[in-house]
Short mmCIF file of C-alpha atoms and ligand atoms in Angstrom, two decimals:
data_model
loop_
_atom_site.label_atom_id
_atom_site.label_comp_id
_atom_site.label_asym_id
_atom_site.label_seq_id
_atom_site.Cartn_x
_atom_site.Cartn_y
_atom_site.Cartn_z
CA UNK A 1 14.94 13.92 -12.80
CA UNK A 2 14.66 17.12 -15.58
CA UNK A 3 13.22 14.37 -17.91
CA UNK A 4 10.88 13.22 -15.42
CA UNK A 5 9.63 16.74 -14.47
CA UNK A 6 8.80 16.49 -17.83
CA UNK A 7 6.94 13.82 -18.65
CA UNK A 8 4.80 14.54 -15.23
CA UNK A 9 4.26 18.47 -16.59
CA UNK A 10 3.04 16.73 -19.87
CA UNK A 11 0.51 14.70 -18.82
CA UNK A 12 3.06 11.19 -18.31
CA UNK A 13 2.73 8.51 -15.56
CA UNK A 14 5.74 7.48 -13.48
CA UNK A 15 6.76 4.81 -11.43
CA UNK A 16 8.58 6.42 -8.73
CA UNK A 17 9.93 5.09 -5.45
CA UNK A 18 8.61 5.95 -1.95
CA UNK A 19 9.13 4.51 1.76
CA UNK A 20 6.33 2.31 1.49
CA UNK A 21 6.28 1.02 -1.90
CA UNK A 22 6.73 2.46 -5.54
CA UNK A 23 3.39 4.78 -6.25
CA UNK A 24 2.74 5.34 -10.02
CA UNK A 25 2.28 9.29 -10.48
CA UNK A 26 0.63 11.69 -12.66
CA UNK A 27 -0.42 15.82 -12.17
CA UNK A 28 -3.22 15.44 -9.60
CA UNK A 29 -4.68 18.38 -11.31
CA UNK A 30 -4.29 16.93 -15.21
CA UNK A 31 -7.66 14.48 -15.27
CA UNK A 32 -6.22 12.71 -18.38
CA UNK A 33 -2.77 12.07 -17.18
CA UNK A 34 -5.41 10.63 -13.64
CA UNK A 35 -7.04 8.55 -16.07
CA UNK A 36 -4.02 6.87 -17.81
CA UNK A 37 -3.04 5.12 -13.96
CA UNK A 38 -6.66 3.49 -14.09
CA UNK A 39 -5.86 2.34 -17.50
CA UNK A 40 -2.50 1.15 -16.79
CA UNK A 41 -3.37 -0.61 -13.44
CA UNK A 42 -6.86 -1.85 -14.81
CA UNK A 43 -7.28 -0.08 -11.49
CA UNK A 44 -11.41 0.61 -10.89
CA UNK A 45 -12.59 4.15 -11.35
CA UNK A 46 -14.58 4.02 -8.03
CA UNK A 47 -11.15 3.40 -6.20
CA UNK A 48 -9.39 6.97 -5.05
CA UNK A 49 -6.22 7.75 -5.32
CA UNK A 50 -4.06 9.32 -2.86
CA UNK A 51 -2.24 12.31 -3.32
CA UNK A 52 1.56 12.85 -2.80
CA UNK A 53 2.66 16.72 -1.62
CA UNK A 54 6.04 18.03 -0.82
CA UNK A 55 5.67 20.65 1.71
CA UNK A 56 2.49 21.99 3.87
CA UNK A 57 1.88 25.19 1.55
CA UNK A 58 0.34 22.12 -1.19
CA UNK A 59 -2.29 20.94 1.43
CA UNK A 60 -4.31 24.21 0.74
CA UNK A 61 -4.27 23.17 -2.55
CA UNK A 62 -6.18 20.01 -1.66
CA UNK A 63 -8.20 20.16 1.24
CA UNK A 64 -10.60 22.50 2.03
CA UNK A 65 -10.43 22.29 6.08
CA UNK A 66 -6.73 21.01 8.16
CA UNK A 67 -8.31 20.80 11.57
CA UNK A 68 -6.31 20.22 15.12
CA UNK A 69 -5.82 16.67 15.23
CA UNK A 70 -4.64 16.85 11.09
CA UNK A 71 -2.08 19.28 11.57
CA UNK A 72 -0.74 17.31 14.92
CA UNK A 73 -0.71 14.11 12.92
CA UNK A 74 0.73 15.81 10.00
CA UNK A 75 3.29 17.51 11.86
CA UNK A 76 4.51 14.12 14.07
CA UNK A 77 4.52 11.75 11.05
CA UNK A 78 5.49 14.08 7.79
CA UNK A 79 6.91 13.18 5.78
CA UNK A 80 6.35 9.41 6.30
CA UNK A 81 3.79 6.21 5.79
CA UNK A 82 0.70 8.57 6.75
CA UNK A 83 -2.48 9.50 5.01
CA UNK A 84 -4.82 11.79 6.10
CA UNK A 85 -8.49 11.48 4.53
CA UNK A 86 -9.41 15.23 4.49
CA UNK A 87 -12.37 17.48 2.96
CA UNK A 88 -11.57 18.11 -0.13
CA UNK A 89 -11.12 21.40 -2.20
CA UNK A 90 -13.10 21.94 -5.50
CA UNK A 91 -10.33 22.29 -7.39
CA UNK A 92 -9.47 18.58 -7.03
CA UNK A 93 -10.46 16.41 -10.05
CA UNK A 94 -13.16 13.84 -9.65
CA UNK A 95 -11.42 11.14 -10.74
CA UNK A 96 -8.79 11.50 -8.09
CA UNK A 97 -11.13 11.36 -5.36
CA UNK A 98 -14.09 9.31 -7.07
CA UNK A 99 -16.12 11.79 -6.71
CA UNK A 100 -16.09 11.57 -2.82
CA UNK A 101 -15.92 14.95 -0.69
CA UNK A 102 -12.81 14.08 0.64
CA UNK A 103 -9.10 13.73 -0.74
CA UNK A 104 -6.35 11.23 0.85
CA UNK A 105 -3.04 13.19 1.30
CA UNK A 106 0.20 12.24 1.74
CA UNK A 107 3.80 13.33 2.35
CA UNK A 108 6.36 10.53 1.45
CA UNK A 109 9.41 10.39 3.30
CA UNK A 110 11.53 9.78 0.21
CA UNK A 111 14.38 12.34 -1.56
CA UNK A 112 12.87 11.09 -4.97
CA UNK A 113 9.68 11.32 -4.56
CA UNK A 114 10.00 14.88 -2.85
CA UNK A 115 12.24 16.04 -5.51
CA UNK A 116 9.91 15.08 -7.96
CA UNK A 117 6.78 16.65 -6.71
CA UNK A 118 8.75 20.08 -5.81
CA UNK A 119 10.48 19.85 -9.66
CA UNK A 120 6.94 19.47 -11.27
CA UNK A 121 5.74 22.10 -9.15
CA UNK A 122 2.45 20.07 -8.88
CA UNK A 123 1.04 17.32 -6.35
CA UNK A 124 1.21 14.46 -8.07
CA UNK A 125 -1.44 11.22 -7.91
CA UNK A 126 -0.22 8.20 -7.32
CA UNK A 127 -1.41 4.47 -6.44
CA UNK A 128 0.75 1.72 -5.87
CA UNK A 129 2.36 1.20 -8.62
CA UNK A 130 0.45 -2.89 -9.60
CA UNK A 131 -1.54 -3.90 -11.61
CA UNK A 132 -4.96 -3.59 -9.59
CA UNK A 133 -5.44 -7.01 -7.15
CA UNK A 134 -2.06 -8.28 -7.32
CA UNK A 135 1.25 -7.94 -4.72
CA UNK A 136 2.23 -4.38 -4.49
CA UNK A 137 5.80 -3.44 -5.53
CA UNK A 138 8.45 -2.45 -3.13
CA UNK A 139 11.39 -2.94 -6.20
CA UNK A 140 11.64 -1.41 -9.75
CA UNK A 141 11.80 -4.91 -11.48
CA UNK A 142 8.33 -5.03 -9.64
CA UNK A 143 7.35 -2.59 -11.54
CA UNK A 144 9.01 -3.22 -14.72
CA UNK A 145 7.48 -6.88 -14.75
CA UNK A 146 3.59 -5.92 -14.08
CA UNK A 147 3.44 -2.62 -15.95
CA UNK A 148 6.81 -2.46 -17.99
CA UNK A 149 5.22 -0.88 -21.06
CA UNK A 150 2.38 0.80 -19.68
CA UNK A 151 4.10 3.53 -17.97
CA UNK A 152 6.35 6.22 -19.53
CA UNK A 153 9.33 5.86 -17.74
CA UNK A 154 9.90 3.67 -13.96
CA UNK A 155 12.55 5.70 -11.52
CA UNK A 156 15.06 3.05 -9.55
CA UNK A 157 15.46 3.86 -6.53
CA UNK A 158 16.23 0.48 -4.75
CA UNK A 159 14.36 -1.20 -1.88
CA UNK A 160 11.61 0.41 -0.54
CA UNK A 161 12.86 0.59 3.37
CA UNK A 162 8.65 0.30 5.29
CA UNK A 163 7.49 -1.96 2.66
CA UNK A 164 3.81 -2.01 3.69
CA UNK A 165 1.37 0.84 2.39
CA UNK A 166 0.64 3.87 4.54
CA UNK A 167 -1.97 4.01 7.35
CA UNK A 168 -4.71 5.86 6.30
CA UNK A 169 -6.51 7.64 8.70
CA UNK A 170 -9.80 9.37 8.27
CA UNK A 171 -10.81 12.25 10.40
CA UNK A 172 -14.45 12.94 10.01
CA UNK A 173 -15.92 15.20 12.29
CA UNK A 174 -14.88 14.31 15.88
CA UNK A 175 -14.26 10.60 14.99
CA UNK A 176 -11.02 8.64 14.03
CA UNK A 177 -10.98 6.48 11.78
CA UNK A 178 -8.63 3.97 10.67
CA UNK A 179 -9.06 2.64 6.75
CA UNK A 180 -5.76 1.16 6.39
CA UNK A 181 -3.39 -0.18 8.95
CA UNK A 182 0.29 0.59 7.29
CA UNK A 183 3.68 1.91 8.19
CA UNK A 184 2.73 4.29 10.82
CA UNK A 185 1.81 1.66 13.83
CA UNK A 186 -2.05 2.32 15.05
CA UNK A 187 -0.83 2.49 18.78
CA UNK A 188 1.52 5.65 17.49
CA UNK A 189 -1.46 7.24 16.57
CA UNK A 190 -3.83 6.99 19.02
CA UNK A 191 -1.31 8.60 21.51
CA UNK A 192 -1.44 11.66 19.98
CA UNK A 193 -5.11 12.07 18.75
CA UNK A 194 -6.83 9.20 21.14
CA UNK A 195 -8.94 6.04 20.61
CA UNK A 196 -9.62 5.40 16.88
CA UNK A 197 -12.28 3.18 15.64
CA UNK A 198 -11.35 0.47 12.76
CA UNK A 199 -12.92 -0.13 9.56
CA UNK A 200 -14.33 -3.47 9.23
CA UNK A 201 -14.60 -5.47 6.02
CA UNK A 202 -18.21 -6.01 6.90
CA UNK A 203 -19.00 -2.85 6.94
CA UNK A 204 -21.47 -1.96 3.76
CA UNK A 205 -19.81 0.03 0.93
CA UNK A 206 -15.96 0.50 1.15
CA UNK A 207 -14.71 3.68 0.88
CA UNK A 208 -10.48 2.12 0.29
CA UNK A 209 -9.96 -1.40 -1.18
CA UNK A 210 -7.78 -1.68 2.19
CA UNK A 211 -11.56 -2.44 3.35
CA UNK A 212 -11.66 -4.97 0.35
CA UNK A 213 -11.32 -8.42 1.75
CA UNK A 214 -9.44 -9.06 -1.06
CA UNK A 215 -6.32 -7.36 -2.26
CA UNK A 216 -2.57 -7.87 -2.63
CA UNK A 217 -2.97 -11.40 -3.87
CA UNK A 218 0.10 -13.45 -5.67
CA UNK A 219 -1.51 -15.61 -8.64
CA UNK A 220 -0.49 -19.00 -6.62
CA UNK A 221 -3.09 -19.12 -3.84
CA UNK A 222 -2.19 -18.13 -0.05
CA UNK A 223 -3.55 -20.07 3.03
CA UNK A 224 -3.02 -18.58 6.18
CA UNK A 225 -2.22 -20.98 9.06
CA UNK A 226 -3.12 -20.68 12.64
CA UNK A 227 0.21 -21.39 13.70
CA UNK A 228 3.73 -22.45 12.61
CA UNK A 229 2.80 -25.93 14.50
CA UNK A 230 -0.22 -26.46 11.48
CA UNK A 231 2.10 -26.22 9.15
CA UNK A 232 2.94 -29.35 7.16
CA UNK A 233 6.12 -28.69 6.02
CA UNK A 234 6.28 -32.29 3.99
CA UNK A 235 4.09 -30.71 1.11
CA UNK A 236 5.96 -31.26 -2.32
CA UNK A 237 3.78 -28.61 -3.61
CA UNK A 238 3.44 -26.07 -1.65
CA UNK A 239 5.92 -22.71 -0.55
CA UNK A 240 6.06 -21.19 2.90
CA UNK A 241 5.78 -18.09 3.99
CA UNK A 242 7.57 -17.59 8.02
CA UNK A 243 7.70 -14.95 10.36
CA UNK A 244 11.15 -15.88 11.76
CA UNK A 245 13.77 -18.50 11.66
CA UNK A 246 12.41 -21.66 12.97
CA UNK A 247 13.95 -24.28 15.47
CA UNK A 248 13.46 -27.24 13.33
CA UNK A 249 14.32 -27.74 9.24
CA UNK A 250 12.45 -26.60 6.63
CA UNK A 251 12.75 -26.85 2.72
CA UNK A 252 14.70 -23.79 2.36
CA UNK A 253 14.52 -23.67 -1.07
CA UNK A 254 10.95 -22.93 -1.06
CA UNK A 255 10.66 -21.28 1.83
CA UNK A 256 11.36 -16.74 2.63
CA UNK A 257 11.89 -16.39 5.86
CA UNK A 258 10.58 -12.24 6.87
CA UNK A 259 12.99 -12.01 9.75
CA UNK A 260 15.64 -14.36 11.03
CA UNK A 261 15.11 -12.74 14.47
CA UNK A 262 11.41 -12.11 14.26
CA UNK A 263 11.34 -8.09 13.84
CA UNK A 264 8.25 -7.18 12.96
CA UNK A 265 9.74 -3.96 11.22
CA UNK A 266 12.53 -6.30 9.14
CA UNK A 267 9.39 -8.29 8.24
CA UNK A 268 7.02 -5.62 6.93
CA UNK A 269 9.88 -4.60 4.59
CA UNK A 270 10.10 -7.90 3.17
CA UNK A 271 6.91 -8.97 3.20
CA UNK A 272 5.70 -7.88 -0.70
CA UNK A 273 9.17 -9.13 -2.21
CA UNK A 274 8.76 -12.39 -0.33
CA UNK A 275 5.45 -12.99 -2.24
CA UNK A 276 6.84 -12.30 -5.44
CA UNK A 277 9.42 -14.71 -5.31
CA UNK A 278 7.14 -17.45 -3.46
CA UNK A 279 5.21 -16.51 -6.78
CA UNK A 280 7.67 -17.33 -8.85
CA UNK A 281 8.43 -20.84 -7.28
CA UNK A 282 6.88 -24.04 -9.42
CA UNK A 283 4.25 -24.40 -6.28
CA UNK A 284 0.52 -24.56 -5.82
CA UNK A 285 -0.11 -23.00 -2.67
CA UNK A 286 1.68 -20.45 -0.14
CA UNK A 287 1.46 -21.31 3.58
CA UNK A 288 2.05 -18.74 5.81
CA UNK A 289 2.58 -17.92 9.21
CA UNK A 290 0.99 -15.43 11.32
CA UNK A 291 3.01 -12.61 12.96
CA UNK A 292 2.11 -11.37 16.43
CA UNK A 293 -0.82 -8.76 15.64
CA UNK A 294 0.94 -5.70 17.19
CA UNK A 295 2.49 -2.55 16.18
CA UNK A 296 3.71 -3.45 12.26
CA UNK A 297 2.06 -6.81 12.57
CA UNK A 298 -1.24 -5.23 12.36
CA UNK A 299 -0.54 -4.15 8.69
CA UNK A 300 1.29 -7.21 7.91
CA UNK A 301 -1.62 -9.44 9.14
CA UNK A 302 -4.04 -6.96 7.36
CA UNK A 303 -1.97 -7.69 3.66
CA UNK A 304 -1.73 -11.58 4.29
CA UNK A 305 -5.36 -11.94 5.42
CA UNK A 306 -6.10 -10.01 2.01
CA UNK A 307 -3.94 -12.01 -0.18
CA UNK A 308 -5.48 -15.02 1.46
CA UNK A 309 -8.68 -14.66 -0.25
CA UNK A 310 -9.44 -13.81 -4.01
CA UNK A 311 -12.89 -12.20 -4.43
CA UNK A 312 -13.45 -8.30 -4.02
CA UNK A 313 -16.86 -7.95 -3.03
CA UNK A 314 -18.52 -10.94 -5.35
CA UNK A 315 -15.91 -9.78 -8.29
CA UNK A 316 -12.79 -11.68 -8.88
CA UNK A 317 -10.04 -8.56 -9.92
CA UNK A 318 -7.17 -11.01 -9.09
CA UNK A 319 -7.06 -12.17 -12.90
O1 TXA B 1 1.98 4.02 0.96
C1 TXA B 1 1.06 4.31 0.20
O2 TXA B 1 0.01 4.81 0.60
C2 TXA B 1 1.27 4.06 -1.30
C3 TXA B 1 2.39 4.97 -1.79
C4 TXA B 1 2.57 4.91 -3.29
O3 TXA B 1 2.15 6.27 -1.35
N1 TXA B 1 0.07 4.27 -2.03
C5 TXA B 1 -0.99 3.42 -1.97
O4 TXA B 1 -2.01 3.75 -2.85
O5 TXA B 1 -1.04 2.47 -1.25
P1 TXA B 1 -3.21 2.75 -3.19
O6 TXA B 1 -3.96 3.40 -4.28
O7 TXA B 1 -2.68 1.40 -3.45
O8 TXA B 1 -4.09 2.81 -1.93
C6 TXA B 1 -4.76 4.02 -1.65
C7 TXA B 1 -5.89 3.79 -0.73
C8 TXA B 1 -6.99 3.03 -1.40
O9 TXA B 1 -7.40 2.02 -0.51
C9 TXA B 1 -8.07 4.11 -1.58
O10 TXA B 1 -9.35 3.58 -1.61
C10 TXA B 1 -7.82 4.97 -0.38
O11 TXA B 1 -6.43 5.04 -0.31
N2 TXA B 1 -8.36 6.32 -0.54
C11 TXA B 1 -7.94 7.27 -1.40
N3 TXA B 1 -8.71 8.38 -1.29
C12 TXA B 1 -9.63 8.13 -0.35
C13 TXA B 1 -10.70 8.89 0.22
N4 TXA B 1 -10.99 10.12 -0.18
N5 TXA B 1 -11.43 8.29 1.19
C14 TXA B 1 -11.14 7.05 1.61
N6 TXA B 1 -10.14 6.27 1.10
C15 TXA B 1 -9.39 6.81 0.15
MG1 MG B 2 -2.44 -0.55 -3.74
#
């Protein structure tokens, strides 16, 4: 962790480990150590970044204005798979926010990832850490494999226990807004701040690459089916993707099951480490099945949808 500290306080990018999935990290206030995680993700400069604190004192820092319904949120869900989409203070760098007026902040409900914000005495920047397009990483070998050399040093801390992204919710003005379905179930939300609206990918210019309809995509191609029923299991050539344990055989060898029992939680933590291994497998295609579109299942269904299809608004980044 001291050499860590380090590297962050000198303008280095780390691969840490959160609850949702490993972030790569630089000094939120050090624009050139911001720039190297575009580089090293071939991540657009247009796309923000969200930034990781470690206590409440760092918000100031960031955003300019913590209304009510922030500091309720905030207080019910930090640390833990929440974003809040804030107005921003000057002081923040451009390229972290992409020059919009408002910063994403988060607190991650990790000892790691705490530890090493508090040590570098800085709120630190961080994507996931993939390269831009592609499955995000809820391991170190993840990590290792898609940026390996690219970052200065990748912290293990073992299996990321949420597995899906955080939920990112906007609050602009009176209105809430949901960008990103994640780890902190919508229905949780709007209990304690009311109805929220969601983001549609129709919608004109995207303000997260959640809103992308493209995103999270393994290199082999992913069809979603309707239902386990549509599945033709007999394909030579193709892997499958299942919610739960089915009734009947299937060719378990290329085949991840989420959750034996069908819990949506067990699935969303082994949903991203599922599609790297399907990726892995000598197979064209990955069939999956949908999971009931509640709680979790919202951002699970969000991910697949996304790694279903390959082109981010008429550009294909999945390369
Ligand atoms: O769980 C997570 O959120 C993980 C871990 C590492 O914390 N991070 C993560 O980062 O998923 P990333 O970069 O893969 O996704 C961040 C999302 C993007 O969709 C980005 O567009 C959106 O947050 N975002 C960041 N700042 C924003 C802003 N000011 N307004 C709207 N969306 C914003
Ligand atoms: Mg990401």
């Amino acid at each position: 962790m001291r050499k860590a500290t380090a590297i962050i306080k000198s303008g280095g990018i780390i691969a840490f480990p959160t609850e949702t999935v490993y972030g790569l990290g630089a000094d939120a206030f050090n624009p050139l150590a911001v720039a190297r995680i575009f580089e090293a993700k071939n991540r657009p400069l247009f796309d923000p970044l969200i930034v990781h604190i470690a206590n409440l004192a760092q918000m100031s820092q960031l955003a300019s204005r913590v209304d009510k319904r922030a500091g309720r949120l905030a207080g019910r869900f930090w640390p833990g798979p929440l974003t809040l989409v804030l107005p921003k203070n000057e002081l923040v760098p451009d390229i972290v926010t992409a020059g919009l007026d408002t910063v994403a902040v988060r607190m991650p409900d990790h000892l790691i990832a705490l530890d090493l914000i508090h040590r570098s005495g800085t709120p630190i920047a961080a994507p996931s850490a993939n390269r831009f397009g592609y499955i995000s990483p809820t391991k170190a070998a993840h990590v290792l494999e898609q940026l390996g050399e690219r970052v200065d040093m990748i912290i293990d801390g073992g299996d990321c226990t949420v597995g899906v992204e955080s939920t990112i919710v906007k609050l602009d003005g009176d209105r809430n807004i949901i960008l990103r379905p994640g780890g902190v179930p919508i229905e949780e939300i709007e209990a304690m701040i009311g109805p929220a609206e969601r983001v549609t990918e129709t919608e004109k210019k995207p303000e997260a690459p959640g809103q992308f309809p493209s995103h999270y995509s393994p290199t082999v191609p992913v069809q979603l089916a309707d239902n386990i029923r549509d599945i033709d299991f007999s394909r030579p050539d193709a892997g499958f993707l299942l919610f739960r344990k089915p009734d009947f055989d299937v060719p378990l060898e290329r085949t991840e099951i989420l959750s034996i029992d069908g819990d949506l939680k067990e699935a969303a933590a082994n949903l991203f480490s599922a599609l790297h291994l399907l990726d892995k497998m000598k197979i064209r295609v990955i069939v999956a099945e949908p999971v009931p579109e509640n709680g979790l299942g919202i951002a699970i269904m969000d991910r697949l949808r996304k790694a279903a299809r390959r082109e981010i608004g008429g550009v294909d980044y999945s390369s």
